[in-house]
CSV table of N, CA and C in Angstrom, one decimal:
chain,number,residue,atom,x,y,z
A,21,MET,N,10.1,7.8,-10.4
A,21,MET,CA,9.0,6.9,-10.1
A,21,MET,C,9.1,6.5,-8.6
A,22,LEU,N,8.0,6.6,-7.9
A,22,LEU,CA,8.0,6.2,-6.5
A,22,LEU,C,8.0,4.7,-6.3
A,23,LEU,N,8.8,4.2,-5.4
A,23,LEU,CA,8.8,2.8,-5.2
A,23,LEU,C,7.9,2.4,-4.0
A,24,PRO,N,7.1,1.4,-4.1
A,24,PRO,CA,6.2,1.1,-3.0
A,24,PRO,C,6.8,0.9,-1.7
A,25,PHE,N,8.0,0.2,-1.6
A,25,PHE,CA,8.6,0.1,-0.3
A,25,PHE,C,9.2,1.4,0.2
A,26,VAL,N,9.6,2.3,-0.6
A,26,VAL,CA,10.1,3.6,-0.2
A,26,VAL,C,8.9,4.4,0.3
A,27,LEU,N,7.8,4.4,-0.5
A,27,LEU,CA,6.7,5.2,-0.2
A,27,LEU,C,6.1,4.9,1.2
A,28,PHE,N,6.0,3.6,1.6
A,28,PHE,CA,5.5,3.3,2.9
A,28,PHE,C,6.5,3.2,4.0
A,29,GLY,N,7.7,2.8,3.7
A,29,GLY,CA,8.7,2.6,4.7
A,29,GLY,C,9.5,3.8,5.1
A,30,ALA,N,9.6,4.7,4.2
A,30,ALA,CA,10.5,5.8,4.4
A,30,ALA,C,10.0,7.2,4.0
A,31,LEU,N,8.6,7.3,4.1
A,31,LEU,CA,8.1,8.6,3.8
A,31,LEU,C,8.6,9.7,4.6
A,32,SER,N,8.9,9.5,5.8
A,32,SER,CA,9.4,10.6,6.6
A,32,SER,C,10.9,10.5,6.9
A,33,ILE,N,11.6,9.7,6.2
A,33,ILE,CA,13.0,9.5,6.4
A,33,ILE,C,13.8,10.3,5.3
A,34,ALA,N,14.4,11.4,5.7
A,34,ALA,CA,15.0,12.3,4.8
A,34,ALA,C,16.2,11.6,4.1
A,35,SER,N,16.8,10.7,4.7
A,35,SER,CA,18.0,10.0,4.1
A,35,SER,C,17.5,9.2,2.9
A,36,ALA,N,16.2,8.9,2.8
A,36,ALA,CA,15.7,8.1,1.6
A,36,ALA,C,15.5,9.1,0.4
A,37,GLY,N,15.6,10.4,0.7
A,37,GLY,CA,15.4,11.3,-0.4
A,37,GLY,C,14.0,11.7,-0.7
A,38,ILE,N,13.1,11.1,0.1
A,38,ILE,CA,11.7,11.4,-0.1
A,38,ILE,C,11.1,11.8,1.3
A,39,VAL,N,10.4,12.9,1.3
A,39,VAL,CA,9.7,13.3,2.5
A,39,VAL,C,8.3,13.6,2.1
A,40,ALA,N,7.4,13.1,3.0
A,40,ALA,CA,5.9,13.4,2.7
A,40,ALA,C,5.4,14.2,4.0
A,41,ASP,N,4.4,15.0,3.7
A,41,ASP,CA,3.8,15.7,4.8
A,41,ASP,C,2.6,15.0,5.3
A,42,TRP,N,2.8,14.2,6.4
A,42,TRP,CA,1.8,13.4,7.0
A,42,TRP,C,0.6,14.3,7.6
A,43,SER,N,0.9,15.6,7.7
A,43,SER,CA,-0.2,16.4,8.3
A,43,SER,C,-1.4,16.5,7.4
A,44,VAL,N,-1.2,16.2,6.1
A,44,VAL,CA,-2.4,16.2,5.2
A,44,VAL,C,-3.3,15.0,5.4
A,45,ILE,N,-2.9,14.1,6.3
A,45,ILE,CA,-3.7,12.9,6.6
A,45,ILE,C,-4.3,13.1,8.0
A,46,ASN,N,-5.6,13.3,8.1
A,46,ASN,CA,-6.3,13.4,9.4
A,46,ASN,C,-7.0,12.1,9.5
A,47,PRO,N,-6.6,11.2,10.5
A,47,PRO,CA,-7.3,9.9,10.6
A,47,PRO,C,-8.8,10.0,10.8
A,48,LYS,N,-9.3,11.1,11.2
A,48,LYS,CA,-10.7,11.3,11.4
A,48,LYS,C,-11.5,11.4,10.0
A,49,ASP,N,-10.7,11.7,9.0
A,49,ASP,CA,-11.3,11.7,7.6
A,49,ASP,C,-11.6,10.3,7.1
A,50,PHE,N,-11.1,9.3,7.7
A,50,PHE,CA,-11.2,7.9,7.2
A,50,PHE,C,-12.0,7.1,8.1
A,51,LYS,N,-13.1,6.7,7.6
A,51,LYS,CA,-14.1,5.8,8.3
A,51,LYS,C,-13.7,4.3,8.2
A,52,PHE,N,-13.2,3.9,7.1
A,52,PHE,CA,-13.0,2.5,6.8
A,52,PHE,C,-11.5,2.1,6.8
A,53,PHE,N,-10.6,3.0,6.4
A,53,PHE,CA,-9.2,2.6,6.3
A,53,PHE,C,-8.6,3.0,7.7
A,54,PRO,N,-7.9,2.1,8.4
A,54,PRO,CA,-7.3,2.4,9.7
A,54,PRO,C,-6.0,3.2,9.6
A,55,VAL,N,-6.1,4.4,9.2
A,55,VAL,CA,-4.9,5.3,9.1
A,55,VAL,C,-4.0,5.3,10.3
A,56,ALA,N,-4.7,5.6,11.5
A,56,ALA,CA,-3.9,5.7,12.7
A,56,ALA,C,-3.2,4.5,13.0
A,57,GLU,N,-3.8,3.3,12.8
A,57,GLU,CA,-3.1,2.0,13.1
A,57,GLU,C,-1.9,1.8,12.2
A,58,MET,N,-2.1,2.2,10.9
A,58,MET,CA,-1.0,2.0,9.9
A,58,MET,C,0.1,2.9,10.3
A,59,LEU,N,-0.2,4.1,10.7
A,59,LEU,CA,0.9,5.1,11.1
A,59,LEU,C,1.7,4.5,12.3
A,60,LYS,N,1.0,4.0,13.2
A,60,LYS,CA,1.7,3.4,14.4
A,60,LYS,C,2.7,2.3,14.0
A,61,VAL,N,2.2,1.4,13.1
A,61,VAL,CA,3.0,0.3,12.6
A,61,VAL,C,4.2,0.8,11.8
A,62,LEU,N,4.0,1.8,11.0
A,62,LEU,CA,5.1,2.3,10.2
A,62,LEU,C,6.1,3.0,11.0
A,63,LYS,N,5.7,3.8,12.0
A,63,LYS,CA,6.6,4.5,12.9
A,63,LYS,C,7.4,3.5,13.8
A,64,ALA,N,6.8,2.4,14.1
A,64,ALA,CA,7.5,1.4,15.0
A,64,ALA,C,8.5,0.5,14.2
A,65,GLN,N,8.4,0.5,12.9
A,65,GLN,CA,9.2,-0.4,12.1
A,65,GLN,C,10.7,0.1,12.1
A,66,LYS,N,11.5,-0.9,12.2
A,66,LYS,CA,13.0,-0.6,12.3
A,66,LYS,C,13.6,-0.9,10.9
A,67,ASP,N,13.0,-1.9,10.2
A,67,ASP,CA,13.6,-2.3,8.9
A,67,ASP,C,12.8,-1.8,7.8
A,68,VAL,N,13.4,-1.0,6.9
A,68,VAL,CA,12.6,-0.4,5.8
A,68,VAL,C,12.2,-1.5,4.8
A,69,GLY,N,13.0,-2.6,4.8
A,69,GLY,CA,12.6,-3.8,4.0
A,69,GLY,C,11.3,-4.4,4.3
A,70,GLN,N,10.8,-4.1,5.5
A,70,GLN,CA,9.5,-4.6,5.9
A,70,GLN,C,8.3,-3.8,5.4
A,71,SER,N,8.6,-2.7,4.8
A,71,SER,CA,7.6,-1.7,4.3
A,71,SER,C,6.6,-2.4,3.4
A,72,PHE,N,7.1,-3.2,2.4
A,72,PHE,CA,6.2,-3.9,1.5
A,72,PHE,C,5.2,-4.8,2.3
A,73,VAL,N,5.7,-5.5,3.3
A,73,VAL,CA,4.8,-6.4,4.1
A,73,VAL,C,3.8,-5.5,4.8
A,74,ILE,N,4.1,-4.4,5.3
A,74,ILE,CA,3.1,-3.5,6.0
A,74,ILE,C,2.1,-3.0,5.0
A,75,PHE,N,2.6,-2.6,3.8
A,75,PHE,CA,1.8,-2.1,2.7
A,75,PHE,C,0.8,-3.2,2.4
A,76,CYS,N,1.3,-4.4,2.1
A,76,CYS,CA,0.4,-5.6,1.8
A,76,CYS,C,-0.6,-5.9,2.8
A,77,GLN,N,-0.2,-5.9,4.1
A,77,GLN,CA,-1.1,-6.2,5.2
A,77,GLN,C,-2.2,-5.2,5.3
A,78,PHE,N,-1.9,-4.0,5.0
A,78,PHE,CA,-3.0,-3.0,5.1
A,78,PHE,C,-3.9,-2.9,3.9
A,79,VAL,N,-3.3,-3.2,2.7
A,79,VAL,CA,-4.1,-3.2,1.5
A,79,VAL,C,-5.0,-4.4,1.4
A,80,TYR,N,-4.4,-5.6,1.5
A,80,TYR,CA,-5.1,-6.8,1.2
A,80,TYR,C,-5.7,-7.4,2.5
A,81,CYS,N,-5.0,-7.4,3.6
A,81,CYS,CA,-5.4,-8.0,4.9
A,81,CYS,C,-6.2,-7.0,5.8
A,82,HIS,N,-6.4,-5.8,5.3
A,82,HIS,CA,-7.1,-4.7,6.1
A,82,HIS,C,-6.5,-4.5,7.5
A,83,GLY,N,-5.2,-4.7,7.6
A,83,GLY,CA,-4.5,-4.5,8.8
A,83,GLY,C,-4.9,-5.5,9.9
A,84,GLN,N,-5.5,-6.5,9.5
A,84,GLN,CA,-5.9,-7.6,10.5
A,84,GLN,C,-4.8,-8.6,10.6
A,85,GLY,N,-4.8,-9.3,11.7
A,85,GLY,CA,-3.7,-10.3,11.9
A,85,GLY,C,-4.0,-11.7,11.4
A,86,TYR,N,-4.6,-11.8,10.2
A,86,TYR,CA,-4.9,-13.0,9.6
A,86,TYR,C,-3.7,-13.8,9.1
A,87,GLU,N,-3.5,-15.0,9.7
A,87,GLU,CA,-2.2,-15.7,9.4
A,87,GLU,C,-2.0,-16.0,7.9
A,88,GLU,N,-3.0,-16.5,7.2
A,88,GLU,CA,-2.9,-16.9,5.8
A,88,GLU,C,-2.6,-15.6,5.0
A,89,CYS,N,-3.2,-14.5,5.2
A,89,CYS,CA,-3.0,-13.3,4.5
A,89,CYS,C,-1.6,-12.8,4.8
A,90,ASN,N,-1.2,-12.8,6.0
A,90,ASN,CA,0.1,-12.3,6.4
A,90,ASN,C,1.2,-13.2,5.8
A,91,LYS,N,1.0,-14.5,5.8
A,91,LYS,CA,2.0,-15.4,5.1
A,91,LYS,C,2.2,-15.0,3.7
A,92,SER,N,1.1,-14.7,3.0
A,92,SER,CA,1.2,-14.4,1.6
A,92,SER,C,2.0,-13.1,1.4
A,93,CYS,N,1.7,-12.1,2.3
A,93,CYS,CA,2.5,-10.9,2.2
A,93,CYS,C,4.0,-11.1,2.4
A,94,ASN,N,4.3,-11.9,3.4
A,94,ASN,CA,5.7,-12.2,3.7
A,94,ASN,C,6.4,-13.0,2.6
A,95,ALA,N,5.6,-13.9,2.0
A,95,ALA,CA,6.2,-14.6,0.8
A,95,ALA,C,6.5,-13.8,-0.4
A,96,MET,N,5.7,-12.7,-0.5
A,96,MET,CA,5.9,-11.8,-1.7
A,96,MET,C,6.9,-10.7,-1.5
A,97,LYS,N,7.4,-10.5,-0.3
A,97,LYS,CA,8.2,-9.3,-0.1
A,97,LYS,C,9.4,-9.3,-0.9
A,98,HIS,N,10.0,-10.4,-1.3
A,98,HIS,CA,11.2,-10.5,-2.1
A,98,HIS,C,10.8,-10.5,-3.6
A,99,ALA,N,9.6,-10.8,-3.9
A,99,ALA,CA,9.2,-10.9,-5.3
A,99,ALA,C,8.6,-9.6,-5.8
A,100,TRP,N,8.2,-8.7,-4.9
A,100,TRP,CA,7.6,-7.5,-5.3
A,100,TRP,C,8.5,-6.7,-6.3
A,101,ASP,N,7.9,-6.3,-7.4
A,101,ASP,CA,8.6,-5.6,-8.4
A,101,ASP,C,8.7,-4.1,-8.1
A,102,ARG,N,9.9,-3.8,-7.5
A,102,ARG,CA,10.1,-2.4,-7.0
A,102,ARG,C,10.2,-1.4,-8.1
A,103,GLU,N,10.3,-1.9,-9.4
A,103,GLU,CA,10.4,-1.0,-10.5
A,103,GLU,C,9.1,-0.6,-11.1
A,104,ASP,N,8.0,-1.3,-10.7
A,104,ASP,CA,6.7,-1.0,-11.3
A,104,ASP,C,6.2,0.3,-11.1
A,105,GLY,N,6.2,0.8,-9.9
A,105,GLY,CA,5.7,2.1,-9.6
A,105,GLY,C,4.2,2.3,-9.7
A,106,ARG,N,3.5,1.2,-9.5
A,106,ARG,CA,2.0,1.4,-9.6
A,106,ARG,C,1.5,2.4,-8.6
A,107,ILE,N,2.2,2.4,-7.4
A,107,ILE,CA,1.8,3.3,-6.3
A,107,ILE,C,1.9,4.8,-6.8
A,108,ALA,N,2.9,5.0,-7.7
A,108,ALA,CA,3.1,6.4,-8.2
A,108,ALA,C,2.0,6.8,-9.1
A,109,LYS,N,1.2,5.9,-9.6
A,109,LYS,CA,0.1,6.2,-10.4
A,109,LYS,C,-1.3,6.4,-9.7
A,110,ILE,N,-1.3,6.0,-8.4
A,110,ILE,CA,-2.5,6.1,-7.7
A,110,ILE,C,-2.8,7.5,-7.3
A,111,ASP,N,-4.0,7.9,-7.4
A,111,ASP,CA,-4.4,9.2,-6.9
A,111,ASP,C,-5.8,9.1,-6.4
A,112,ARG,N,-6.4,10.2,-6.0
A,112,ARG,CA,-7.7,10.2,-5.3
A,112,ARG,C,-8.8,9.7,-6.3
A,113,ARG,N,-8.6,9.7,-7.6
A,113,ARG,CA,-9.6,9.3,-8.6
A,113,ARG,C,-9.5,7.8,-8.9
A,114,THR,N,-8.5,7.1,-8.4
A,114,THR,CA,-8.3,5.7,-8.7
A,114,THR,C,-9.5,5.0,-8.1
A,115,LYS,N,-10.1,4.1,-8.9
A,115,LYS,CA,-11.3,3.4,-8.5
A,115,LYS,C,-10.9,2.0,-7.9
A,116,PRO,N,-11.7,1.5,-7.0
A,116,PRO,CA,-11.5,0.2,-6.4
A,116,PRO,C,-11.6,-0.9,-7.5
A,117,PHE,N,-11.0,-2.0,-7.2
A,117,PHE,CA,-11.1,-3.1,-8.2
A,117,PHE,C,-12.6,-3.5,-8.4
A,118,PRO,N,-13.0,-3.6,-9.7
A,118,PRO,CA,-14.4,-4.0,-10.0
A,118,PRO,C,-14.7,-5.4,-9.7
A,119,ASP,N,-13.6,-6.3,-9.7
A,119,ASP,CA,-13.9,-7.7,-9.5
A,119,ASP,C,-12.5,-8.3,-9.0
A,120,ILE,N,-12.7,-9.6,-8.5
A,120,ILE,CA,-11.5,-10.2,-8.0
A,120,ILE,C,-10.4,-10.5,-9.1
A,121,ASP,N,-10.9,-10.7,-10.3
A,121,ASP,CA,-9.9,-11.0,-11.4
A,121,ASP,C,-9.0,-9.8,-11.6
A,122,SER,N,-9.6,-8.6,-11.6
A,122,SER,CA,-8.8,-7.4,-11.8
A,122,SER,C,-7.8,-7.2,-10.6
A,123,CYS,N,-8.2,-7.6,-9.4
A,123,CYS,CA,-7.3,-7.5,-8.3
A,123,CYS,C,-6.1,-8.5,-8.5
A,124,ARG,N,-6.4,-9.7,-8.9
A,124,ARG,CA,-5.3,-10.6,-9.2
A,124,ARG,C,-4.4,-10.1,-10.3
A,125,GLN,N,-4.9,-9.5,-11.3
A,125,GLN,CA,-4.1,-9.0,-12.4
A,125,GLN,C,-3.1,-7.9,-12.0
A,126,VAL,N,-3.7,-7.0,-11.1
A,126,VAL,CA,-2.8,-5.9,-10.6
A,126,VAL,C,-1.8,-6.5,-9.7
A,127,CYS,N,-2.2,-7.4,-8.8
A,127,CYS,CA,-1.2,-8.0,-7.9
A,127,CYS,C,-0.1,-8.7,-8.7
A,128,ALA,N,-0.5,-9.4,-9.8
A,128,ALA,CA,0.5,-10.1,-10.6
A,128,ALA,C,1.5,-9.1,-11.3
A,129,ILE,N,0.9,-7.9,-11.7
A,129,ILE,CA,1.8,-6.9,-12.3
A,129,ILE,C,2.8,-6.4,-11.2
A,130,ASP,N,2.3,-6.2,-10.0
A,130,ASP,CA,3.1,-5.7,-8.9
A,130,ASP,C,4.3,-6.7,-8.7
A,131,CYS,N,4.0,-8.0,-8.9
A,131,CYS,CA,5.0,-9.0,-8.7
A,131,CYS,C,6.0,-9.1,-9.8
A,132,GLY,N,5.8,-8.4,-10.9
A,132,GLY,CA,6.7,-8.3,-12.0
A,132,GLY,C,7.0,-9.6,-12.7
A,133,LYS,N,8.3,-9.9,-12.9
A,133,LYS,CA,8.7,-11.1,-13.6
A,133,LYS,C,8.6,-12.3,-12.7
A,134,ASN,N,8.3,-12.1,-11.4
A,134,ASN,CA,8.1,-13.2,-10.5
A,134,ASN,C,6.8,-13.8,-10.6
A,135,VAL,N,6.6,-15.0,-10.2
A,135,VAL,CA,5.3,-15.7,-10.2
A,135,VAL,C,4.7,-15.7,-8.8
A,136,CYS,N,3.6,-15.0,-8.7
A,136,CYS,CA,3.0,-14.9,-7.4
A,136,CYS,C,1.5,-15.3,-7.5
A,137,ASP,N,1.2,-16.2,-8.4
A,137,ASP,CA,-0.2,-16.6,-8.6
A,137,ASP,C,-0.9,-17.0,-7.3
A,138,LYS,N,-0.3,-17.9,-6.6
A,138,LYS,CA,-0.9,-18.5,-5.4
A,138,LYS,C,-1.1,-17.4,-4.3
A,139,GLU,N,-0.1,-16.5,-4.1
A,139,GLU,CA,-0.2,-15.4,-3.2
A,139,GLU,C,-1.2,-14.4,-3.6
A,140,CYS,N,-1.2,-14.0,-4.9
A,140,CYS,CA,-2.2,-13.1,-5.3
A,140,CYS,C,-3.6,-13.6,-5.2
A,141,ALA,N,-3.8,-14.9,-5.5
A,141,ALA,CA,-5.2,-15.5,-5.4
A,141,ALA,C,-5.6,-15.4,-3.9
A,142,SER,N,-4.7,-15.7,-3.0
A,142,SER,CA,-5.0,-15.7,-1.6
A,142,SER,C,-5.3,-14.3,-1.1
A,143,LEU,N,-4.4,-13.3,-1.5
A,143,LEU,CA,-4.6,-12.0,-1.0
A,143,LEU,C,-5.9,-11.3,-1.5
A,144,CYS,N,-6.2,-11.5,-2.8
A,144,CYS,CA,-7.4,-10.9,-3.4
A,144,CYS,C,-8.6,-11.6,-2.8
A,145,ALA,N,-8.6,-12.9,-2.6
A,145,ALA,CA,-9.8,-13.5,-2.0
A,145,ALA,C,-10.0,-13.0,-0.6
A,146,HIS,N,-8.9,-12.7,0.1
A,146,HIS,CA,-9.1,-12.2,1.5
A,146,HIS,C,-9.6,-10.8,1.4
A,147,HIS,N,-9.0,-9.9,0.5
A,147,HIS,CA,-9.5,-8.5,0.4
A,147,HIS,C,-11.0,-8.5,0.0
A,148,PHE,N,-11.4,-9.4,-0.9
A,148,PHE,CA,-12.8,-9.4,-1.4
A,148,PHE,C,-13.7,-10.0,-0.3
A,149,SER,N,-13.2,-10.6,0.7
A,149,SER,CA,-14.1,-11.2,1.8
A,149,SER,C,-14.7,-10.1,2.7
A,150,PHE,N,-14.2,-8.9,2.6
A,150,PHE,CA,-14.7,-7.8,3.5
A,150,PHE,C,-15.8,-7.1,2.8
A,151,GLU,N,-16.9,-6.9,3.5
A,151,GLU,CA,-18.1,-6.2,2.9
A,151,GLU,C,-17.8,-4.8,2.6
A,152,ASN,N,-16.9,-4.2,3.3
A,152,ASN,CA,-16.6,-2.7,3.1
A,152,ASN,C,-15.4,-2.5,2.2
A,153,ARG,N,-15.0,-3.5,1.4
A,153,ARG,CA,-13.7,-3.4,0.7
A,153,ARG,C,-13.7,-2.3,-0.3
A,154,MET,N,-14.8,-1.9,-0.9
A,154,MET,CA,-14.8,-0.8,-1.9
A,154,MET,C,-14.6,0.5,-1.2
A,155,GLN,N,-15.2,0.7,0.0
A,155,GLN,CA,-15.0,2.0,0.7
A,155,GLN,C,-13.6,2.0,1.3
A,156,TYR,N,-13.1,0.9,1.8
A,156,TYR,CA,-11.8,0.7,2.3
A,156,TYR,C,-10.7,1.1,1.3
A,157,GLU,N,-10.9,0.5,0.1
A,157,GLU,CA,-10.0,0.7,-1.0
A,157,GLU,C,-10.0,2.2,-1.5
A,158,ALA,N,-11.2,2.7,-1.6
A,158,ALA,CA,-11.3,4.1,-2.0
A,158,ALA,C,-10.6,5.1,-1.0
A,159,GLU,N,-10.8,4.8,0.3
A,159,GLU,CA,-10.1,5.6,1.3
A,159,GLU,C,-8.6,5.4,1.2
A,160,PHE,N,-8.1,4.2,1.0
A,160,PHE,CA,-6.7,4.0,0.8
A,160,PHE,C,-6.1,4.8,-0.4
A,161,TYR,N,-6.8,4.8,-1.5
A,161,TYR,CA,-6.4,5.6,-2.7
A,161,TYR,C,-6.4,7.1,-2.3
A,162,ASP,N,-7.4,7.5,-1.6
A,162,ASP,CA,-7.5,8.9,-1.2
A,162,ASP,C,-6.3,9.3,-0.4
A,163,MET,N,-5.9,8.4,0.6
A,163,MET,CA,-4.8,8.7,1.4
A,163,MET,C,-3.5,8.8,0.6
A,164,ILE,N,-3.3,7.8,-0.3
A,164,ILE,CA,-2.1,7.8,-1.1
A,164,ILE,C,-2.1,9.0,-2.0
A,165,GLY,N,-3.2,9.4,-2.5
A,165,GLY,CA,-3.3,10.6,-3.4
A,165,GLY,C,-2.9,11.9,-2.6
A,166,ARG,N,-3.3,12.0,-1.4
A,166,ARG,CA,-2.9,13.1,-0.5
A,166,ARG,C,-1.4,13.1,-0.3
A,167,LEU,N,-0.9,12.0,0.1
A,167,LEU,CA,0.5,11.9,0.3
A,167,LEU,C,1.4,12.2,-0.9
A,168,ARG,N,0.9,11.6,-2.0
A,168,ARG,CA,1.7,11.8,-3.3
A,168,ARG,C,1.8,13.3,-3.6
A,169,LYS,N,0.7,14.1,-3.4
A,169,LYS,CA,0.8,15.5,-3.7
A,169,LYS,C,1.9,16.2,-2.9
A,170,THR,N,2.1,15.8,-1.6
A,170,THR,CA,3.1,16.4,-0.8
A,170,THR,C,4.5,16.0,-1.3
A,171,ILE,N,4.6,14.7,-1.7
A,171,ILE,CA,5.9,14.2,-2.2
A,171,ILE,C,6.3,15.0,-3.5
A,172,ASP,N,5.3,15.1,-4.4
A,172,ASP,CA,5.5,15.8,-5.6
A,172,ASP,C,5.9,17.3,-5.3
A,173,LEU,N,5.3,17.9,-4.3
A,173,LEU,CA,5.7,19.3,-4.0
A,173,LEU,C,7.1,19.3,-3.5
A,174,TYR,N,7.5,18.4,-2.6
A,174,TYR,CA,8.9,18.4,-2.2
A,174,TYR,C,9.9,18.1,-3.3
A,175,ARG,N,9.5,17.3,-4.2
A,175,ARG,CA,10.4,17.0,-5.3
A,175,ARG,C,10.7,18.3,-6.1
A,176,PHE,N,9.6,19.0,-6.4
A,176,PHE,CA,9.8,20.2,-7.2
A,176,PHE,C,10.5,21.4,-6.5
A,177,THR,N,10.5,21.4,-5.2
A,177,THR,CA,11.1,22.5,-4.4
A,177,THR,C,12.5,22.2,-4.0
A,178,GLU,N,13.0,21.0,-4.2
A,178,GLU,CA,14.4,20.6,-3.8
A,178,GLU,C,15.4,21.1,-4.9
């Protein structure tokens, strides 16, 4: 099962045991999701533990520097249920959240046994404030789906 913090923080770190082929991601294929910006942030990170925060900031905060949204991401980094593996189930066919309640439910699942109601309410409200959130979310799922295929290939060839 892929772990969210490993998927984002260590995709290219061989010592993590997972390698993804980022060449399948052409930033020009993405009109709404800021792939190039996310890659810069991921490459600059020194602490793999910050991976969830980066993941959260790009999923819910759309990579923007909104203080309230970023606070919620930071507050959840220790609560994130690393055993859930929801990211491992995302592929290019995954549909955007139909409503804010489904966003909150999935966020709560990601939080696992921890209670993140306040943070999830804030994050989902922020995500739903963007007019392009459905296109943004669809492109995010497309990107994850492309990367997952390369990870699956590497797993089977090792």
